[in-house]
Amino acid sequence: MSNVGNNIKKLRKVKGLSQQAFGDVFNLTRGNISSYEEMRAEPKIEIVLKIANYFGIPVQHLIEKNLSVNEILNFNDYFQPDIPTLGGKRLSQVPLLEREALLDACTYVSKLNELPVIEFPLQSRNRFIAMEYMDAIPVPGDFGITAQSILFFEEIDIDSLHTLNNAFGLCFSAEEFFIGKYTMVEREISLVLNAWKKVDFVLAEKGNFWKLYGKFERI
């Protein structure tokens, strides 16, 4: 079991908030907060992300650590927004496609800078995009990832195209939005959803190759 409930209780008391006031910040009820604090329920991952971002706390700390009062008081001072860190590692600020945005995801293809961001320790110089995965997203039959996970996709440049074959990827364009599996035949690259649907890519086009990098999943 995670430490989210205990940490919510500590956060609330350190910040001088009642259960009702804390719930109001995140569009939750007093009963929701009470159930989290008493370990009768755990918040959904999207709520955990909102709480972590609101208080400037790394998601991993909020879930796994038993936060002390001093840590809570010092997070906002220590984690500067321009150079966020976690245990000496730089935290990348990643645009997040939330569930609401996924209903019209194609409109965000040219608006990544307008999306909310989450901070995560990702070791790459390439761009990333994160997504709140839900069952309504079209995926191949062997995808095997549960709903409510946060998926991270890395933009692959031409020097790393050889890593795409048989990897899962995100089709994220003004016309299409789905998760498929890359296939490569000589210099031809396709992202395949199923036997009836695939997208063929032109190597000269920039920003088309989003490869599944990892996932953050509730345990």
mmCIF file with all atom_site columns, C-alpha atoms in Angstrom, residues 20-194:
data_model
loop_
_atom_site.group_PDB
_atom_site.id
_atom_site.type_symbol
_atom_site.label_atom_id
_atom_site.label_alt_id
_atom_site.label_comp_id
_atom_site.label_asym_id
_atom_site.label_entity_id
_atom_site.label_seq_id
_atom_site.pdbx_PDB_ins_code
_atom_site.Cartn_x
_atom_site.Cartn_y
_atom_site.Cartn_z
_atom_site.occupancy
_atom_site.B_iso_or_equiv
_atom_site.pdbx_formal_charge
_atom_site.auth_seq_id
_atom_site.auth_comp_id
_atom_site.auth_asym_id
_atom_site.auth_atom_id
_atom_site.pdbx_PDB_model_num
ATOM 1   C CA . GLN A 1 20  ? -13.360 20.148 3.172   1.00 0.00 ? 20  GLN A CA 1
ATOM 2   C CA . ALA A 1 21  ? -10.970 22.942 2.181   1.00 0.00 ? 21  ALA A CA 1
ATOM 3   C CA . PHE A 1 22  ? -8.388  20.469 0.877   1.00 0.00 ? 22  PHE A CA 1
ATOM 4   C CA . GLY A 1 23  ? -11.071 18.672 -1.121  1.00 0.00 ? 23  GLY A CA 1
ATOM 5   C CA . ASP A 1 24  ? -12.360 21.908 -2.619  1.00 0.00 ? 24  ASP A CA 1
ATOM 6   C CA . VAL A 1 25  ? -8.929  22.628 -4.145  1.00 0.00 ? 25  VAL A CA 1
ATOM 7   C CA . PHE A 1 26  ? -9.079  19.397 -6.169  1.00 0.00 ? 26  PHE A CA 1
ATOM 8   C CA . ASN A 1 27  ? -12.858 19.175 -6.744  1.00 0.00 ? 27  ASN A CA 1
ATOM 9   C CA . LEU A 1 28  ? -13.181 16.379 -4.187  1.00 0.00 ? 28  LEU A CA 1
ATOM 10  C CA . THR A 1 29  ? -15.532 15.935 -1.233  1.00 0.00 ? 29  THR A CA 1
ATOM 11  C CA . ARG A 1 30  ? -14.663 15.891 2.439   1.00 0.00 ? 30  ARG A CA 1
ATOM 12  C CA . GLY A 1 31  ? -15.606 12.191 2.362   1.00 0.00 ? 31  GLY A CA 1
ATOM 13  C CA . ASN A 1 32  ? -13.043 11.545 -0.376  1.00 0.00 ? 32  ASN A CA 1
ATOM 14  C CA . ILE A 1 33  ? -10.250 13.078 1.700   1.00 0.00 ? 33  ILE A CA 1
ATOM 15  C CA . SER A 1 34  ? -11.364 11.220 4.813   1.00 0.00 ? 34  SER A CA 1
ATOM 16  C CA . SER A 1 35  ? -11.330 7.878  2.989   1.00 0.00 ? 35  SER A CA 1
ATOM 17  C CA . TYR A 1 36  ? -7.818  8.543  1.642   1.00 0.00 ? 36  TYR A CA 1
ATOM 18  C CA . GLU A 1 37  ? -6.449  9.509  5.051   1.00 0.00 ? 37  GLU A CA 1
ATOM 19  C CA . GLU A 1 38  ? -8.036  6.488  6.762   1.00 0.00 ? 38  GLU A CA 1
ATOM 20  C CA . MET A 1 39  ? -6.692  4.135  4.052   1.00 0.00 ? 39  MET A CA 1
ATOM 21  C CA . ARG A 1 40  ? -10.188 3.033  3.025   1.00 0.00 ? 40  ARG A CA 1
ATOM 22  C CA . ALA A 1 41  ? -9.490  4.113  -0.552  1.00 0.00 ? 41  ALA A CA 1
ATOM 23  C CA . GLU A 1 42  ? -6.669  5.463  -2.680  1.00 0.00 ? 42  GLU A CA 1
ATOM 24  C CA . PRO A 1 43  ? -6.971  8.448  -5.036  1.00 0.00 ? 43  PRO A CA 1
ATOM 25  C CA . LYS A 1 44  ? -6.842  7.876  -8.778  1.00 0.00 ? 44  LYS A CA 1
ATOM 26  C CA . ILE A 1 45  ? -3.538  8.614  -10.448 1.00 0.00 ? 45  ILE A CA 1
ATOM 27  C CA . GLU A 1 46  ? -4.844  11.854 -11.968 1.00 0.00 ? 46  GLU A CA 1
ATOM 28  C CA . ILE A 1 47  ? -5.657  13.130 -8.464  1.00 0.00 ? 47  ILE A CA 1
ATOM 29  C CA . VAL A 1 48  ? -2.204  12.117 -7.197  1.00 0.00 ? 48  VAL A CA 1
ATOM 30  C CA . LEU A 1 49  ? -0.619  14.061 -10.072 1.00 0.00 ? 49  LEU A CA 1
ATOM 31  C CA . LYS A 1 50  ? -2.700  17.169 -9.361  1.00 0.00 ? 50  LYS A CA 1
ATOM 32  C CA . ILE A 1 51  ? -1.822  17.108 -5.651  1.00 0.00 ? 51  ILE A CA 1
ATOM 33  C CA . ALA A 1 52  ? 1.876   16.595 -6.389  1.00 0.00 ? 52  ALA A CA 1
ATOM 34  C CA . ASN A 1 53  ? 1.975   19.408 -8.962  1.00 0.00 ? 53  ASN A CA 1
ATOM 35  C CA . TYR A 1 54  ? -0.056  21.786 -6.786  1.00 0.00 ? 54  TYR A CA 1
ATOM 36  C CA . PHE A 1 55  ? 2.300   21.453 -3.806  1.00 0.00 ? 55  PHE A CA 1
ATOM 37  C CA . GLY A 1 56  ? 5.510   21.101 -5.828  1.00 0.00 ? 56  GLY A CA 1
ATOM 38  C CA . ILE A 1 57  ? 6.183   17.550 -4.630  1.00 0.00 ? 57  ILE A CA 1
ATOM 39  C CA . PRO A 1 58  ? 7.652   14.815 -6.883  1.00 0.00 ? 58  PRO A CA 1
ATOM 40  C CA . VAL A 1 59  ? 5.006   12.183 -7.586  1.00 0.00 ? 59  VAL A CA 1
ATOM 41  C CA . GLN A 1 60  ? 7.343   9.391  -6.483  1.00 0.00 ? 60  GLN A CA 1
ATOM 42  C CA . HIS A 1 61  ? 7.840   11.048 -3.086  1.00 0.00 ? 61  HIS A CA 1
ATOM 43  C CA . LEU A 1 62  ? 4.117   11.559 -2.556  1.00 0.00 ? 62  LEU A CA 1
ATOM 44  C CA . ILE A 1 63  ? 3.421   7.879  -3.243  1.00 0.00 ? 63  ILE A CA 1
ATOM 45  C CA . GLU A 1 64  ? 6.413   6.096  -1.719  1.00 0.00 ? 64  GLU A CA 1
ATOM 46  C CA . LYS A 1 65  ? 7.902   8.258  1.046   1.00 0.00 ? 65  LYS A CA 1
ATOM 47  C CA . ASN A 1 66  ? 6.591   8.949  4.514   1.00 0.00 ? 66  ASN A CA 1
ATOM 48  C CA . LEU A 1 67  ? 7.051   12.708 4.199   1.00 0.00 ? 67  LEU A CA 1
ATOM 49  C CA . SER A 1 68  ? 8.261   14.661 7.198   1.00 0.00 ? 68  SER A CA 1
ATOM 50  C CA . VAL A 1 69  ? 6.995   18.110 8.140   1.00 0.00 ? 69  VAL A CA 1
ATOM 51  C CA . ASN A 1 70  ? 10.365  19.614 7.198   1.00 0.00 ? 70  ASN A CA 1
ATOM 52  C CA . GLU A 1 71  ? 10.247  18.016 3.750   1.00 0.00 ? 71  GLU A CA 1
ATOM 53  C CA . ILE A 1 72  ? 6.760   19.383 3.123   1.00 0.00 ? 72  ILE A CA 1
ATOM 54  C CA . LEU A 1 73  ? 7.822   22.861 4.207   1.00 0.00 ? 73  LEU A CA 1
ATOM 55  C CA . ASN A 1 74  ? 10.934  22.810 2.037   1.00 0.00 ? 74  ASN A CA 1
ATOM 56  C CA . PHE A 1 75  ? 9.644   21.287 -1.194  1.00 0.00 ? 75  PHE A CA 1
ATOM 57  C CA . ASN A 1 76  ? 8.504   24.553 -2.749  1.00 0.00 ? 76  ASN A CA 1
ATOM 58  C CA . ASP A 1 77  ? 11.841  26.182 -1.936  1.00 0.00 ? 77  ASP A CA 1
ATOM 59  C CA . TYR A 1 78  ? 13.993  23.276 -3.083  1.00 0.00 ? 78  TYR A CA 1
ATOM 60  C CA . PHE A 1 79  ? 12.289  22.213 -6.305  1.00 0.00 ? 79  PHE A CA 1
ATOM 61  C CA . GLN A 1 80  ? 12.731  25.281 -8.449  1.00 0.00 ? 80  GLN A CA 1
ATOM 62  C CA . PRO A 1 81  ? 10.435  25.253 -11.519 1.00 0.00 ? 81  PRO A CA 1
ATOM 63  C CA . ASP A 1 82  ? 13.281  25.983 -13.943 1.00 0.00 ? 82  ASP A CA 1
ATOM 64  C CA . ILE A 1 83  ? 15.619  23.230 -12.658 1.00 0.00 ? 83  ILE A CA 1
ATOM 65  C CA . PRO A 1 84  ? 13.527  20.593 -10.882 1.00 0.00 ? 84  PRO A CA 1
ATOM 66  C CA . THR A 1 85  ? 15.493  17.733 -9.298  1.00 0.00 ? 85  THR A CA 1
ATOM 67  C CA . LEU A 1 86  ? 14.886  14.424 -7.568  1.00 0.00 ? 86  LEU A CA 1
ATOM 68  C CA . GLY A 1 87  ? 17.738  13.000 -5.521  1.00 0.00 ? 87  GLY A CA 1
ATOM 69  C CA . GLY A 1 88  ? 20.268  14.892 -7.642  1.00 0.00 ? 88  GLY A CA 1
ATOM 70  C CA . LYS A 1 89  ? 18.608  13.916 -10.940 1.00 0.00 ? 89  LYS A CA 1
ATOM 71  C CA . ARG A 1 90  ? 17.036  16.483 -13.207 1.00 0.00 ? 90  ARG A CA 1
ATOM 72  C CA . LEU A 1 91  ? 13.253  16.233 -13.576 1.00 0.00 ? 91  LEU A CA 1
ATOM 73  C CA . SER A 1 92  ? 11.941  16.692 -17.088 1.00 0.00 ? 92  SER A CA 1
ATOM 74  C CA . GLN A 1 93  ? 8.800   18.764 -17.574 1.00 0.00 ? 93  GLN A CA 1
ATOM 75  C CA . VAL A 1 94  ? 6.574   16.672 -19.824 1.00 0.00 ? 94  VAL A CA 1
ATOM 76  C CA . PRO A 1 95  ? 3.373   17.860 -21.559 1.00 0.00 ? 95  PRO A CA 1
ATOM 77  C CA . LEU A 1 96  ? 0.456   15.765 -20.304 1.00 0.00 ? 96  LEU A CA 1
ATOM 78  C CA . LEU A 1 97  ? -2.575  14.759 -22.329 1.00 0.00 ? 97  LEU A CA 1
ATOM 79  C CA . GLU A 1 98  ? -5.214  14.433 -19.623 1.00 0.00 ? 98  GLU A CA 1
ATOM 80  C CA . ARG A 1 99  ? -8.355  12.351 -20.079 1.00 0.00 ? 99  ARG A CA 1
ATOM 81  C CA . GLU A 1 100 ? -10.444 15.372 -20.984 1.00 0.00 ? 100 GLU A CA 1
ATOM 82  C CA . ALA A 1 101 ? -7.941  16.421 -23.661 1.00 0.00 ? 101 ALA A CA 1
ATOM 83  C CA . LEU A 1 102 ? -7.910  12.922 -25.143 1.00 0.00 ? 102 LEU A CA 1
ATOM 84  C CA . LEU A 1 103 ? -11.501 13.393 -26.274 1.00 0.00 ? 103 LEU A CA 1
ATOM 85  C CA . ASP A 1 104 ? -10.153 15.824 -28.851 1.00 0.00 ? 104 ASP A CA 1
ATOM 86  C CA . ALA A 1 105 ? -6.456  14.894 -28.834 1.00 0.00 ? 105 ALA A CA 1
ATOM 87  C CA . CYS A 1 106 ? -5.815  15.681 -32.511 1.00 0.00 ? 106 CYS A CA 1
ATOM 88  C CA . THR A 1 107 ? -6.327  19.391 -31.860 1.00 0.00 ? 107 THR A CA 1
ATOM 89  C CA . TYR A 1 108 ? -3.232  19.422 -29.618 1.00 0.00 ? 108 TYR A CA 1
ATOM 90  C CA . VAL A 1 109 ? -0.761  18.220 -32.228 1.00 0.00 ? 109 VAL A CA 1
ATOM 91  C CA . SER A 1 110 ? 0.565   21.766 -32.686 1.00 0.00 ? 110 SER A CA 1
ATOM 92  C CA . LYS A 1 111 ? -0.187  22.949 -29.138 1.00 0.00 ? 111 LYS A CA 1
ATOM 93  C CA . LEU A 1 112 ? 2.045   20.852 -26.883 1.00 0.00 ? 112 LEU A CA 1
ATOM 94  C CA . ASN A 1 113 ? 3.251   23.991 -25.124 1.00 0.00 ? 113 ASN A CA 1
ATOM 95  C CA . GLU A 1 114 ? -0.329  24.706 -24.025 1.00 0.00 ? 114 GLU A CA 1
ATOM 96  C CA . LEU A 1 115 ? -0.785  21.401 -22.201 1.00 0.00 ? 115 LEU A CA 1
ATOM 97  C CA . PRO A 1 116 ? -0.327  21.025 -18.424 1.00 0.00 ? 116 PRO A CA 1
ATOM 98  C CA . VAL A 1 117 ? 2.997   19.436 -17.479 1.00 0.00 ? 117 VAL A CA 1
ATOM 99  C CA . ILE A 1 118 ? 4.172   16.799 -15.035 1.00 0.00 ? 118 ILE A CA 1
ATOM 100 C CA . GLU A 1 119 ? 7.742   16.444 -13.768 1.00 0.00 ? 119 GLU A CA 1
ATOM 101 C CA . PHE A 1 120 ? 9.457   13.077 -14.055 1.00 0.00 ? 120 PHE A CA 1
ATOM 102 C CA . PRO A 1 121 ? 13.064  11.751 -14.038 1.00 0.00 ? 121 PRO A CA 1
ATOM 103 C CA . LEU A 1 122 ? 13.498  10.887 -17.737 1.00 0.00 ? 122 LEU A CA 1
ATOM 104 C CA . GLN A 1 123 ? 17.052  10.314 -18.944 1.00 0.00 ? 123 GLN A CA 1
ATOM 105 C CA . SER A 1 124 ? 17.018  11.512 -22.545 1.00 0.00 ? 124 SER A CA 1
ATOM 106 C CA . ARG A 1 125 ? 17.657  14.659 -24.544 1.00 0.00 ? 125 ARG A CA 1
ATOM 107 C CA . ASN A 1 126 ? 14.637  13.980 -26.752 1.00 0.00 ? 126 ASN A CA 1
ATOM 108 C CA . ARG A 1 127 ? 11.179  15.437 -26.330 1.00 0.00 ? 127 ARG A CA 1
ATOM 109 C CA . PHE A 1 128 ? 8.492   13.511 -24.460 1.00 0.00 ? 128 PHE A CA 1
ATOM 110 C CA . ILE A 1 129 ? 4.751   13.539 -24.197 1.00 0.00 ? 129 ILE A CA 1
ATOM 111 C CA . ALA A 1 130 ? 2.759   11.862 -21.416 1.00 0.00 ? 130 ALA A CA 1
ATOM 112 C CA . MET A 1 131 ? -0.762  10.532 -21.615 1.00 0.00 ? 131 MET A CA 1
ATOM 113 C CA . GLU A 1 132 ? -3.382  9.343  -19.134 1.00 0.00 ? 132 GLU A CA 1
ATOM 114 C CA . TYR A 1 133 ? -4.200  5.992  -20.711 1.00 0.00 ? 133 TYR A CA 1
ATOM 115 C CA . MET A 1 134 ? -7.830  4.888  -20.803 1.00 0.00 ? 134 MET A CA 1
ATOM 116 C CA . ASP A 1 135 ? -9.700  2.010  -22.408 1.00 0.00 ? 135 ASP A CA 1
ATOM 117 C CA . ALA A 1 136 ? -11.296 4.226  -25.065 1.00 0.00 ? 136 ALA A CA 1
ATOM 118 C CA . ILE A 1 137 ? -7.936  4.732  -26.837 1.00 0.00 ? 137 ILE A CA 1
ATOM 119 C CA . PRO A 1 138 ? -7.520  2.377  -29.835 1.00 0.00 ? 138 PRO A CA 1
ATOM 120 C CA . VAL A 1 139 ? -4.607  -0.021 -29.200 1.00 0.00 ? 139 VAL A CA 1
ATOM 121 C CA . PRO A 1 140 ? -3.314  -3.324 -30.636 1.00 0.00 ? 140 PRO A CA 1
ATOM 122 C CA . GLY A 1 141 ? -4.647  -6.534 -29.129 1.00 0.00 ? 141 GLY A CA 1
ATOM 123 C CA . ASP A 1 142 ? -1.342  -7.332 -27.397 1.00 0.00 ? 142 ASP A CA 1
ATOM 124 C CA . PHE A 1 143 ? -0.832  -3.897 -25.801 1.00 0.00 ? 143 PHE A CA 1
ATOM 125 C CA . GLY A 1 144 ? -1.459  -5.229 -22.276 1.00 0.00 ? 144 GLY A CA 1
ATOM 126 C CA . ILE A 1 145 ? -1.376  -1.984 -20.255 1.00 0.00 ? 145 ILE A CA 1
ATOM 127 C CA . THR A 1 146 ? -4.103  -1.226 -17.738 1.00 0.00 ? 146 THR A CA 1
ATOM 128 C CA . ALA A 1 147 ? -6.234  1.893  -17.667 1.00 0.00 ? 147 ALA A CA 1
ATOM 129 C CA . GLN A 1 148 ? -5.232  4.789  -15.362 1.00 0.00 ? 148 GLN A CA 1
ATOM 130 C CA . SER A 1 149 ? -1.543  4.292  -16.176 1.00 0.00 ? 149 SER A CA 1
ATOM 131 C CA . ILE A 1 150 ? 0.510   7.287  -17.290 1.00 0.00 ? 150 ILE A CA 1
ATOM 132 C CA . LEU A 1 151 ? 2.327   6.496  -20.542 1.00 0.00 ? 151 LEU A CA 1
ATOM 133 C CA . PHE A 1 152 ? 5.475   8.311  -21.668 1.00 0.00 ? 152 PHE A CA 1
ATOM 134 C CA . PHE A 1 153 ? 6.310   8.562  -25.379 1.00 0.00 ? 153 PHE A CA 1
ATOM 135 C CA . GLU A 1 154 ? 9.715   9.691  -26.630 1.00 0.00 ? 154 GLU A CA 1
ATOM 136 C CA . GLU A 1 155 ? 10.192  11.489 -29.924 1.00 0.00 ? 155 GLU A CA 1
ATOM 137 C CA . ILE A 1 156 ? 12.701  9.445  -31.948 1.00 0.00 ? 156 ILE A CA 1
ATOM 138 C CA . ASP A 1 157 ? 15.115  11.183 -34.292 1.00 0.00 ? 157 ASP A CA 1
ATOM 139 C CA . ILE A 1 158 ? 16.466  9.804  -37.541 1.00 0.00 ? 158 ILE A CA 1
ATOM 140 C CA . ASP A 1 159 ? 19.632  8.404  -35.915 1.00 0.00 ? 159 ASP A CA 1
ATOM 141 C CA . SER A 1 160 ? 17.523  6.108  -33.707 1.00 0.00 ? 160 SER A CA 1
ATOM 142 C CA . LEU A 1 161 ? 14.922  4.941  -36.206 1.00 0.00 ? 161 LEU A CA 1
ATOM 143 C CA . HIS A 1 162 ? 16.379  1.430  -36.113 1.00 0.00 ? 162 HIS A CA 1
ATOM 144 C CA . THR A 1 163 ? 14.970  1.047  -32.567 1.00 0.00 ? 163 THR A CA 1
ATOM 145 C CA . LEU A 1 164 ? 11.363  1.382  -33.724 1.00 0.00 ? 164 LEU A CA 1
ATOM 146 C CA . ASN A 1 165 ? 10.770  -2.067 -35.184 1.00 0.00 ? 165 ASN A CA 1
ATOM 147 C CA . ASN A 1 166 ? 8.177   -3.990 -33.092 1.00 0.00 ? 166 ASN A CA 1
ATOM 148 C CA . ALA A 1 167 ? 8.021   -1.150 -30.552 1.00 0.00 ? 167 ALA A CA 1
ATOM 149 C CA . PHE A 1 168 ? 4.733   0.433  -29.519 1.00 0.00 ? 168 PHE A CA 1
ATOM 150 C CA . GLY A 1 169 ? 4.233   4.008  -30.632 1.00 0.00 ? 169 GLY A CA 1
ATOM 151 C CA . LEU A 1 170 ? 1.755   6.866  -30.647 1.00 0.00 ? 170 LEU A CA 1
ATOM 152 C CA . CYS A 1 171 ? 0.114   8.125  -33.813 1.00 0.00 ? 171 CYS A CA 1
ATOM 153 C CA . PHE A 1 172 ? -0.439  11.763 -32.925 1.00 0.00 ? 172 PHE A CA 1
ATOM 154 C CA . SER A 1 173 ? -1.454  13.896 -35.890 1.00 0.00 ? 173 SER A CA 1
ATOM 155 C CA . ALA A 1 174 ? -4.210  16.284 -36.934 1.00 0.00 ? 174 ALA A CA 1
ATOM 156 C CA . GLU A 1 175 ? -6.036  13.333 -38.541 1.00 0.00 ? 175 GLU A CA 1
ATOM 157 C CA . GLU A 1 176 ? -5.248  10.295 -36.390 1.00 0.00 ? 176 GLU A CA 1
ATOM 158 C CA . PHE A 1 177 ? -4.821  9.353  -32.732 1.00 0.00 ? 177 PHE A CA 1
ATOM 159 C CA . PHE A 1 178 ? -4.096  5.771  -31.674 1.00 0.00 ? 178 PHE A CA 1
ATOM 160 C CA . ILE A 1 179 ? -1.401  3.518  -30.218 1.00 0.00 ? 179 ILE A CA 1
ATOM 161 C CA . GLY A 1 180 ? 0.081   1.004  -32.633 1.00 0.00 ? 180 GLY A CA 1
ATOM 162 C CA . LYS A 1 181 ? 3.140   -1.147 -33.246 1.00 0.00 ? 181 LYS A CA 1
ATOM 163 C CA . TYR A 1 182 ? 5.928   -0.065 -35.597 1.00 0.00 ? 182 TYR A CA 1
ATOM 164 C CA . THR A 1 183 ? 7.004   -2.269 -38.494 1.00 0.00 ? 183 THR A CA 1
ATOM 165 C CA . MET A 1 184 ? 9.995   -1.606 -40.736 1.00 0.00 ? 184 MET A CA 1
ATOM 166 C CA . VAL A 1 185 ? 10.673  -3.027 -44.183 1.00 0.00 ? 185 VAL A CA 1
ATOM 167 C CA . GLU A 1 186 ? 13.905  -1.639 -45.595 1.00 0.00 ? 186 GLU A CA 1
ATOM 168 C CA . ARG A 1 187 ? 13.314  2.156  -45.544 1.00 0.00 ? 187 ARG A CA 1
ATOM 169 C CA . GLU A 1 188 ? 9.540   1.984  -45.106 1.00 0.00 ? 188 GLU A CA 1
ATOM 170 C CA . ILE A 1 189 ? 8.068   2.528  -41.634 1.00 0.00 ? 189 ILE A CA 1
ATOM 171 C CA . SER A 1 190 ? 4.453   1.880  -40.650 1.00 0.00 ? 190 SER A CA 1
ATOM 172 C CA . LEU A 1 191 ? 2.523   2.133  -37.383 1.00 0.00 ? 191 LEU A CA 1
ATOM 173 C CA . VAL A 1 192 ? -0.008  -0.668 -37.290 1.00 0.00 ? 192 VAL A CA 1
ATOM 174 C CA . LEU A 1 193 ? -3.159  -0.681 -35.146 1.00 0.00 ? 193 LEU A CA 1
ATOM 175 C CA . ASN A 1 194 ? -4.707  -3.851 -36.571 1.00 0.00 ? 194 ASN A CA 1
#
